[in-house]
Coordinates of N, CA, C and O in Angstrom, one line a residue:
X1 N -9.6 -1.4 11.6 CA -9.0 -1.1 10.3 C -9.8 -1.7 9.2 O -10.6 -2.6 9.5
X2 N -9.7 -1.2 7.6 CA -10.3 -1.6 7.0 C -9.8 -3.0 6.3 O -8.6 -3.4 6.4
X3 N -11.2 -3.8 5.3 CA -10.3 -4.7 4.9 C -9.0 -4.7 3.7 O -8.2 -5.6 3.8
X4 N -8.9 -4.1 3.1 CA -8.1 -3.8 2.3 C -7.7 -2.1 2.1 O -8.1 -1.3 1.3
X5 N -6.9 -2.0 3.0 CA -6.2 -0.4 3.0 C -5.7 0.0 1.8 O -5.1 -0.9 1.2
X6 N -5.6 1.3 1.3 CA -5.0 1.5 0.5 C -3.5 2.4 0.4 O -3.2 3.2 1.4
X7 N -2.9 2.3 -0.4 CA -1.5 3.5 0.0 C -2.4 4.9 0.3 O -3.5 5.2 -0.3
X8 N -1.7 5.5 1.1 CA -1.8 7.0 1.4 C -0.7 7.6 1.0 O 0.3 6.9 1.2
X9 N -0.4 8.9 0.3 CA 0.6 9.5 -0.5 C 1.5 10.0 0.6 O 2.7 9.7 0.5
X10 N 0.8 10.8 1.8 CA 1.9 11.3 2.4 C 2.4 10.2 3.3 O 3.6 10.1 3.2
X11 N 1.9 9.4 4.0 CA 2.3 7.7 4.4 C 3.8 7.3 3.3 O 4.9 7.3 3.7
X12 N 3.3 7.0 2.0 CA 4.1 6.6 1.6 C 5.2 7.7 1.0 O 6.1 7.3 0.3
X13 N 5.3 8.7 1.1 CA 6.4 9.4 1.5 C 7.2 9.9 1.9 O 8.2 10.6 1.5
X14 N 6.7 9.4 3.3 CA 7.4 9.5 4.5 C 7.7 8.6 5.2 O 8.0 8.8 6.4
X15 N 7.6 7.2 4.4 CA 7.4 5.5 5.6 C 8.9 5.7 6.1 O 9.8 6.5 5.8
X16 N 9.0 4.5 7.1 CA 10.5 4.1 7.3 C 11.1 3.7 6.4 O 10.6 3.3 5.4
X17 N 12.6 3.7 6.8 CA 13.2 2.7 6.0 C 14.3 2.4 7.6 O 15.1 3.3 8.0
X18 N 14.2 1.5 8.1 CA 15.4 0.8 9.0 C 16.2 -0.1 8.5 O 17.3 -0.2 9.0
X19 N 16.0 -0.9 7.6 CA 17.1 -1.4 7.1 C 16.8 -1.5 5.5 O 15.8 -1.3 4.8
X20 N 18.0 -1.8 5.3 CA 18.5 -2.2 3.7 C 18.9 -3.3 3.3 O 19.4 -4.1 4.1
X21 N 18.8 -3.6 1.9 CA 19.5 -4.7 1.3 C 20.3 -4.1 0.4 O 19.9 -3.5 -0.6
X22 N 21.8 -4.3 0.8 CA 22.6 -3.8 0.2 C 22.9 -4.0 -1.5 O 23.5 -3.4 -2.4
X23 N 22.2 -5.0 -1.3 CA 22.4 -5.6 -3.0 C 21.2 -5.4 -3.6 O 21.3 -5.4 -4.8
X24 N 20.1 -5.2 -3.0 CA 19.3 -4.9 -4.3 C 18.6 -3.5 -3.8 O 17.6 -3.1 -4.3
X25 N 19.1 -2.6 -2.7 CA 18.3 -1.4 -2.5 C 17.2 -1.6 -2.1 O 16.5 -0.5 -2.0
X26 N 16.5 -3.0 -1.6 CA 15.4 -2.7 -1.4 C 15.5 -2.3 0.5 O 16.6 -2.3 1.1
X27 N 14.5 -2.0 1.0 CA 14.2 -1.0 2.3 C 13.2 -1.5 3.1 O 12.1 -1.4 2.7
X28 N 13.4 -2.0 4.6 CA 12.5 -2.9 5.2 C 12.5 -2.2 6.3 O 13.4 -1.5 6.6
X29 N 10.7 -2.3 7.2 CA 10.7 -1.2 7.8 C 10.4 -2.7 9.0 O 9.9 -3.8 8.7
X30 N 10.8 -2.2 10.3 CA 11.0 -2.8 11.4 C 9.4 -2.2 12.2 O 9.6 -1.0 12.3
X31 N 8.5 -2.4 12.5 CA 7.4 -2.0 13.8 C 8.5 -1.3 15.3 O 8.6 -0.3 15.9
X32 N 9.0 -2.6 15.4 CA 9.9 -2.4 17.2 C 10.6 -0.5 16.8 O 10.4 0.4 17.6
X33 N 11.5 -0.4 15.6 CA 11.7 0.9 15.7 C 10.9 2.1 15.3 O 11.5 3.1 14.8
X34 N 9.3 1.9 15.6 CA 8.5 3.1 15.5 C 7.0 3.2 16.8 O 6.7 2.7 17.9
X35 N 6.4 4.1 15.9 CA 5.5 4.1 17.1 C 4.7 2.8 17.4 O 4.0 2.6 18.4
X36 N 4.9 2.0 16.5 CA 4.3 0.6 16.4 C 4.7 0.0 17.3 O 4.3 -1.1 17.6
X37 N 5.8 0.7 18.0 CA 6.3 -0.7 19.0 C 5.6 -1.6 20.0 O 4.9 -0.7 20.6
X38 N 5.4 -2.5 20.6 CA 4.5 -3.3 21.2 C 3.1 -3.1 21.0 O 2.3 -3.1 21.9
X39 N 2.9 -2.9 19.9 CA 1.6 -3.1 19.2 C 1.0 -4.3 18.8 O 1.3 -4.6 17.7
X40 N 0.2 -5.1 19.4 CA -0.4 -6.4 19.4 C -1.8 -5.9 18.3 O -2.7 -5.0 18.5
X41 N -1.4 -6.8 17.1 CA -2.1 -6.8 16.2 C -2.9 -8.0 15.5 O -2.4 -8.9 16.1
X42 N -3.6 -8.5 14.7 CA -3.7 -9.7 13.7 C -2.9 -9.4 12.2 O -2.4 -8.3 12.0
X43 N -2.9 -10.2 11.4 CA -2.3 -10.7 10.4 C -2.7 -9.2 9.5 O -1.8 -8.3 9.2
X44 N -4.3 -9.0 9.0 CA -4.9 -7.7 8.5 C -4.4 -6.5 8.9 O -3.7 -5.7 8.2
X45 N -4.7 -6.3 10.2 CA -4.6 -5.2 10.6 C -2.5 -5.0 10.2 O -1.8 -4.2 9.5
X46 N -2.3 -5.6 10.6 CA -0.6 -5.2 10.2 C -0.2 -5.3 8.8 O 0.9 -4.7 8.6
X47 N -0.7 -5.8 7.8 CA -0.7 -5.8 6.5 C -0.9 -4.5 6.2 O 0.1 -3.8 6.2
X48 N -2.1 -4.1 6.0 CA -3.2 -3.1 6.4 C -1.9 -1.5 6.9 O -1.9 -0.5 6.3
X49 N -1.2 -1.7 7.8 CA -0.2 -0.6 8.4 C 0.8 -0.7 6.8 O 0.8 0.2 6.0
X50 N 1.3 -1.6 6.6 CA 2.4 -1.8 5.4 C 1.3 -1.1 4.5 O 1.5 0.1 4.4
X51 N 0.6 -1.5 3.9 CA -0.5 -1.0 2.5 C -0.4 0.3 2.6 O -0.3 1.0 1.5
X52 N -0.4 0.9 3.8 CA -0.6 2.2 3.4 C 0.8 3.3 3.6 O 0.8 4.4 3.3
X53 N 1.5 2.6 4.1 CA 3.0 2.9 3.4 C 3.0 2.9 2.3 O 3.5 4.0 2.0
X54 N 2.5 2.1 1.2 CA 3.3 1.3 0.0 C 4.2 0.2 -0.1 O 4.9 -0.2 -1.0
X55 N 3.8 -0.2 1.3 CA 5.1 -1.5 1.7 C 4.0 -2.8 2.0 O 2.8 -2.5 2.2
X56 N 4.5 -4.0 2.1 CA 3.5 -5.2 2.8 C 4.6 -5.8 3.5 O 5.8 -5.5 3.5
X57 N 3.6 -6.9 4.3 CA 4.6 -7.3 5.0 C 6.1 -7.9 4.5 O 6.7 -7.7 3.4
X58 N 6.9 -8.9 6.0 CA 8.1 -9.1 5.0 C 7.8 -11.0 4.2 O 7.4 -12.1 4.6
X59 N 8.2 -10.6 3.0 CA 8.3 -12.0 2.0 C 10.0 -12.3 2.7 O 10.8 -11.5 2.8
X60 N 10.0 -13.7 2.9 CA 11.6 -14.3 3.1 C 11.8 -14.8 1.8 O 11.2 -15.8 1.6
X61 N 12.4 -14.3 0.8 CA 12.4 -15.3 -0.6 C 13.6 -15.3 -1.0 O 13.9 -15.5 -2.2
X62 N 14.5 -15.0 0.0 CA 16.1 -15.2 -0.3 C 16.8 -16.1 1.3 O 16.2 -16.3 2.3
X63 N 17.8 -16.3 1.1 CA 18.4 -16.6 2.0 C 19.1 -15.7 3.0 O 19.3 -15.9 4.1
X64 N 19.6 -14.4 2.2 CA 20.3 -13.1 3.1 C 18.8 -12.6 3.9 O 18.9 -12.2 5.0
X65 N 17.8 -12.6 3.4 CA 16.1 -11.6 3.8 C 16.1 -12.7 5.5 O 16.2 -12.4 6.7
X66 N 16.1 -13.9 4.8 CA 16.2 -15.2 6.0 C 17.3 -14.7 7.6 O 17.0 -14.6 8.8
X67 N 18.6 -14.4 6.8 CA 19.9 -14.4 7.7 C 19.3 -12.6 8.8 O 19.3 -12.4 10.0
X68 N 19.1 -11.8 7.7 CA 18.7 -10.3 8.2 C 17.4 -10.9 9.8 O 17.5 -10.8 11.0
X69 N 16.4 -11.4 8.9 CA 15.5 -11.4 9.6 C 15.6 -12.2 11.1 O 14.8 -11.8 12.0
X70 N 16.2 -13.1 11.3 CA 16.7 -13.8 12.2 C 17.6 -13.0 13.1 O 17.8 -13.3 14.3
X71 N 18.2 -12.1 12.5 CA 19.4 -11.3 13.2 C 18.2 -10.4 13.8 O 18.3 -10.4 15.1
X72 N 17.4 -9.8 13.4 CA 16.6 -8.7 14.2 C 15.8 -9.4 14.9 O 15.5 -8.6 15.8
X73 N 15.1 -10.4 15.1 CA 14.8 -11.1 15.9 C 15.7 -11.1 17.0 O 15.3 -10.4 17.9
X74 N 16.8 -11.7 17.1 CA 17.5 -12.2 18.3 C 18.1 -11.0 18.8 O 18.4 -11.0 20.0
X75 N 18.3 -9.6 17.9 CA 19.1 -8.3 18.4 C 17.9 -7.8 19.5 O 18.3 -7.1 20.4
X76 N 16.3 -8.2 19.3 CA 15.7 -6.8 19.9 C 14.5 -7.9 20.4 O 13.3 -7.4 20.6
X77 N 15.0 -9.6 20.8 CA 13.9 -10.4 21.3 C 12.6 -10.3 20.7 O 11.6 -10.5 21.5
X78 N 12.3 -10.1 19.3 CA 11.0 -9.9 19.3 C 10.2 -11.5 19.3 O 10.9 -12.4 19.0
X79 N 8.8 -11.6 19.7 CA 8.4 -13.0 19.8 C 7.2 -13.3 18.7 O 6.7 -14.5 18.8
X80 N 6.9 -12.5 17.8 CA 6.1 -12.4 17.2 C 6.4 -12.0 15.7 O 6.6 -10.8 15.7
X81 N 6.6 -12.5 14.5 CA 6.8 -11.4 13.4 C 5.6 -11.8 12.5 O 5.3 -13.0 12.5
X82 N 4.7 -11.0 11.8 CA 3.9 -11.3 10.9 C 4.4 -11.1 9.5 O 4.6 -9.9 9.1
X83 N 4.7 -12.1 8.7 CA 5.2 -12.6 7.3 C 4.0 -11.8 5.9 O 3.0 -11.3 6.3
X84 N 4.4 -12.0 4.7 CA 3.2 -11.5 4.2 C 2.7 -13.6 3.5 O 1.9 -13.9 2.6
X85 N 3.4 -14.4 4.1 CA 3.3 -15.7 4.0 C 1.3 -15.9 3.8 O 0.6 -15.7 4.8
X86 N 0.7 -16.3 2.6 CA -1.0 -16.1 2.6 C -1.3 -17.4 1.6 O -0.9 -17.7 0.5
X87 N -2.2 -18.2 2.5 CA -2.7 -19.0 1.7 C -3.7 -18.7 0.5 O -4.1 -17.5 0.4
X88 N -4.0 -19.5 -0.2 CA -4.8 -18.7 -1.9 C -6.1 -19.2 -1.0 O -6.2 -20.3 -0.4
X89 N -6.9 -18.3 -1.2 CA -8.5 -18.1 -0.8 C -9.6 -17.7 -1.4 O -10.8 -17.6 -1.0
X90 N -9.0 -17.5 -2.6 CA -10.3 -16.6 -3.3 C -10.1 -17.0 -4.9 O -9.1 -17.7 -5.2
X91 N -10.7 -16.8 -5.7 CA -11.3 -16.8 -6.9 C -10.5 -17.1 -7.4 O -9.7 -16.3 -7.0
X92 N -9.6 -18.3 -8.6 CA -8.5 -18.9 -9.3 C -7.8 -20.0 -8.4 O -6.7 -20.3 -8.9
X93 N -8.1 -20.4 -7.3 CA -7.5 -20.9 -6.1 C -7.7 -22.3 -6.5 O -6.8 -23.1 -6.2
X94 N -9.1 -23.1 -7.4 CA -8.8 -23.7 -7.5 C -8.2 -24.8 -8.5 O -8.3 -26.0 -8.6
X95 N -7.8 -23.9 -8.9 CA -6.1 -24.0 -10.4 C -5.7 -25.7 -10.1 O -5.4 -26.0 -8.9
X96 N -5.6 -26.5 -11.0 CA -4.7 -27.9 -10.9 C -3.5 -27.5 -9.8 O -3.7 -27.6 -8.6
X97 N -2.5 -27.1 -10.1 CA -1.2 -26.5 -10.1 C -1.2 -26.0 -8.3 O -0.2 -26.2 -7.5
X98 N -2.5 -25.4 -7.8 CA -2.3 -25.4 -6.6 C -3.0 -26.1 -5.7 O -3.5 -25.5 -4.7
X99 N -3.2 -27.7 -5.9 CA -3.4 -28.6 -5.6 C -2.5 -29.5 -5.2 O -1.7 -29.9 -6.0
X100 N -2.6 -30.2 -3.7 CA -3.9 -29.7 -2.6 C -3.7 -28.1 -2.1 O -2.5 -27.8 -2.2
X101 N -4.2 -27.5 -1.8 CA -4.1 -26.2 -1.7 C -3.5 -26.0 -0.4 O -3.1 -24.9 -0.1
X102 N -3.5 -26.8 0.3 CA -2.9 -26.3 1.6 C -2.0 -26.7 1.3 O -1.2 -25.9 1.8
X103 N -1.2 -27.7 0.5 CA 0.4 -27.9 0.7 C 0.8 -26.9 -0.6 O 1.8 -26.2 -0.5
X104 N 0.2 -26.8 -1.7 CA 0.7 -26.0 -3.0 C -0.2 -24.7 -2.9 O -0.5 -24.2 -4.0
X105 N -0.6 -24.2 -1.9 CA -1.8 -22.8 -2.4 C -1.2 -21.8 -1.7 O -2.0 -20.8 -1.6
X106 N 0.2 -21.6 -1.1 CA 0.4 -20.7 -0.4 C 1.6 -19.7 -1.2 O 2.3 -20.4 -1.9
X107 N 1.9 -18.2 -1.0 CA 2.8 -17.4 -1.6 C 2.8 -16.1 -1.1 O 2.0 -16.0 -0.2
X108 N 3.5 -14.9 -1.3 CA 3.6 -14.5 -0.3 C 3.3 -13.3 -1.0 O 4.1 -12.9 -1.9
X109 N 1.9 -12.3 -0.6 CA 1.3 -11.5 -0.6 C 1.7 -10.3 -1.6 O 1.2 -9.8 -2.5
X110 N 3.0 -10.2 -0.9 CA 4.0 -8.6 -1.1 C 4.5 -8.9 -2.5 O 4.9 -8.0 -3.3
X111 N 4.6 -10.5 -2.9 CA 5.1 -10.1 -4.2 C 4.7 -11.5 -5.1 O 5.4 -11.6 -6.1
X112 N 4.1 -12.1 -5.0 CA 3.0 -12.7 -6.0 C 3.9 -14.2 -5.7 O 3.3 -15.3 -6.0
X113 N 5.1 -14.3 -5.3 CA 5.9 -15.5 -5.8 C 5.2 -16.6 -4.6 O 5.0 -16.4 -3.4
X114 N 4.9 -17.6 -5.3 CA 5.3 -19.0 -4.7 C 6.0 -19.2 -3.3 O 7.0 -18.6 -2.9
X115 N 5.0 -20.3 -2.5 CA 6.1 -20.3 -1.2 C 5.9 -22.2 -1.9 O 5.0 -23.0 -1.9
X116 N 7.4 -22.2 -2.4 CA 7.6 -24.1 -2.2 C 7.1 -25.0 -0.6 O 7.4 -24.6 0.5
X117 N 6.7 -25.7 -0.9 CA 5.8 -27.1 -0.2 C 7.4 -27.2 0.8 O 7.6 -28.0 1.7

């Protein structure tokens, strides 16, 4: 796969949606319930499947995303989940503010926010 995939129109027209957040509408697509299932992958390459949805991996930045995500875990045994969880690597990285970069340089991909130390 490539390094940085892009959305595909009919992809993202047609992605999954397996679950919901009832409170903010947003729509999380599960691998185990598609052709993805037992698909052993790296970190890219499954990002990479989201991108071209229009979706990235999943960000935990709530406590209910936390309670969901734990629930489908234990409902369907999965042993593996890839997060869009990314340390900062590239060009502005090395900002005061995300210093030391491995305890303050990390956030999560799908949506620009901050992962607290």
């Amino acid at each position: 796969m490539k390094m940085d995939a892009r959305p595909r129109a009919e992809k993202c027209k047609n992605r999954p949606k397996h679950y919901m957040d009832k409170r903010t509408g947003h729509y999380y697509f599960f691998s185990g319930k598609s052709q993805y299932r037992g698909y052993k992958t790296g970190w890219l390459d499954a990002r990479n499947i989201c991108r071209e949805m229009c979706m990235d991996l999943v960000s935990l930045e709530t406590e209910e995303e936390n309670i969901m995500l734990e629930a489908i875990i234990r409902k369907y045994k999965v042993r593996d989940v890839w997060t869009s969880g990314r340390l900062c690597n590239f060009h502005g990285c090395e900002a005061p503010h995300l210093q030391p970069k491995n305890i303050n340089g990390w956030f999560w991909s799908g949506s620009g926010v901050s992962i607290p130390p």
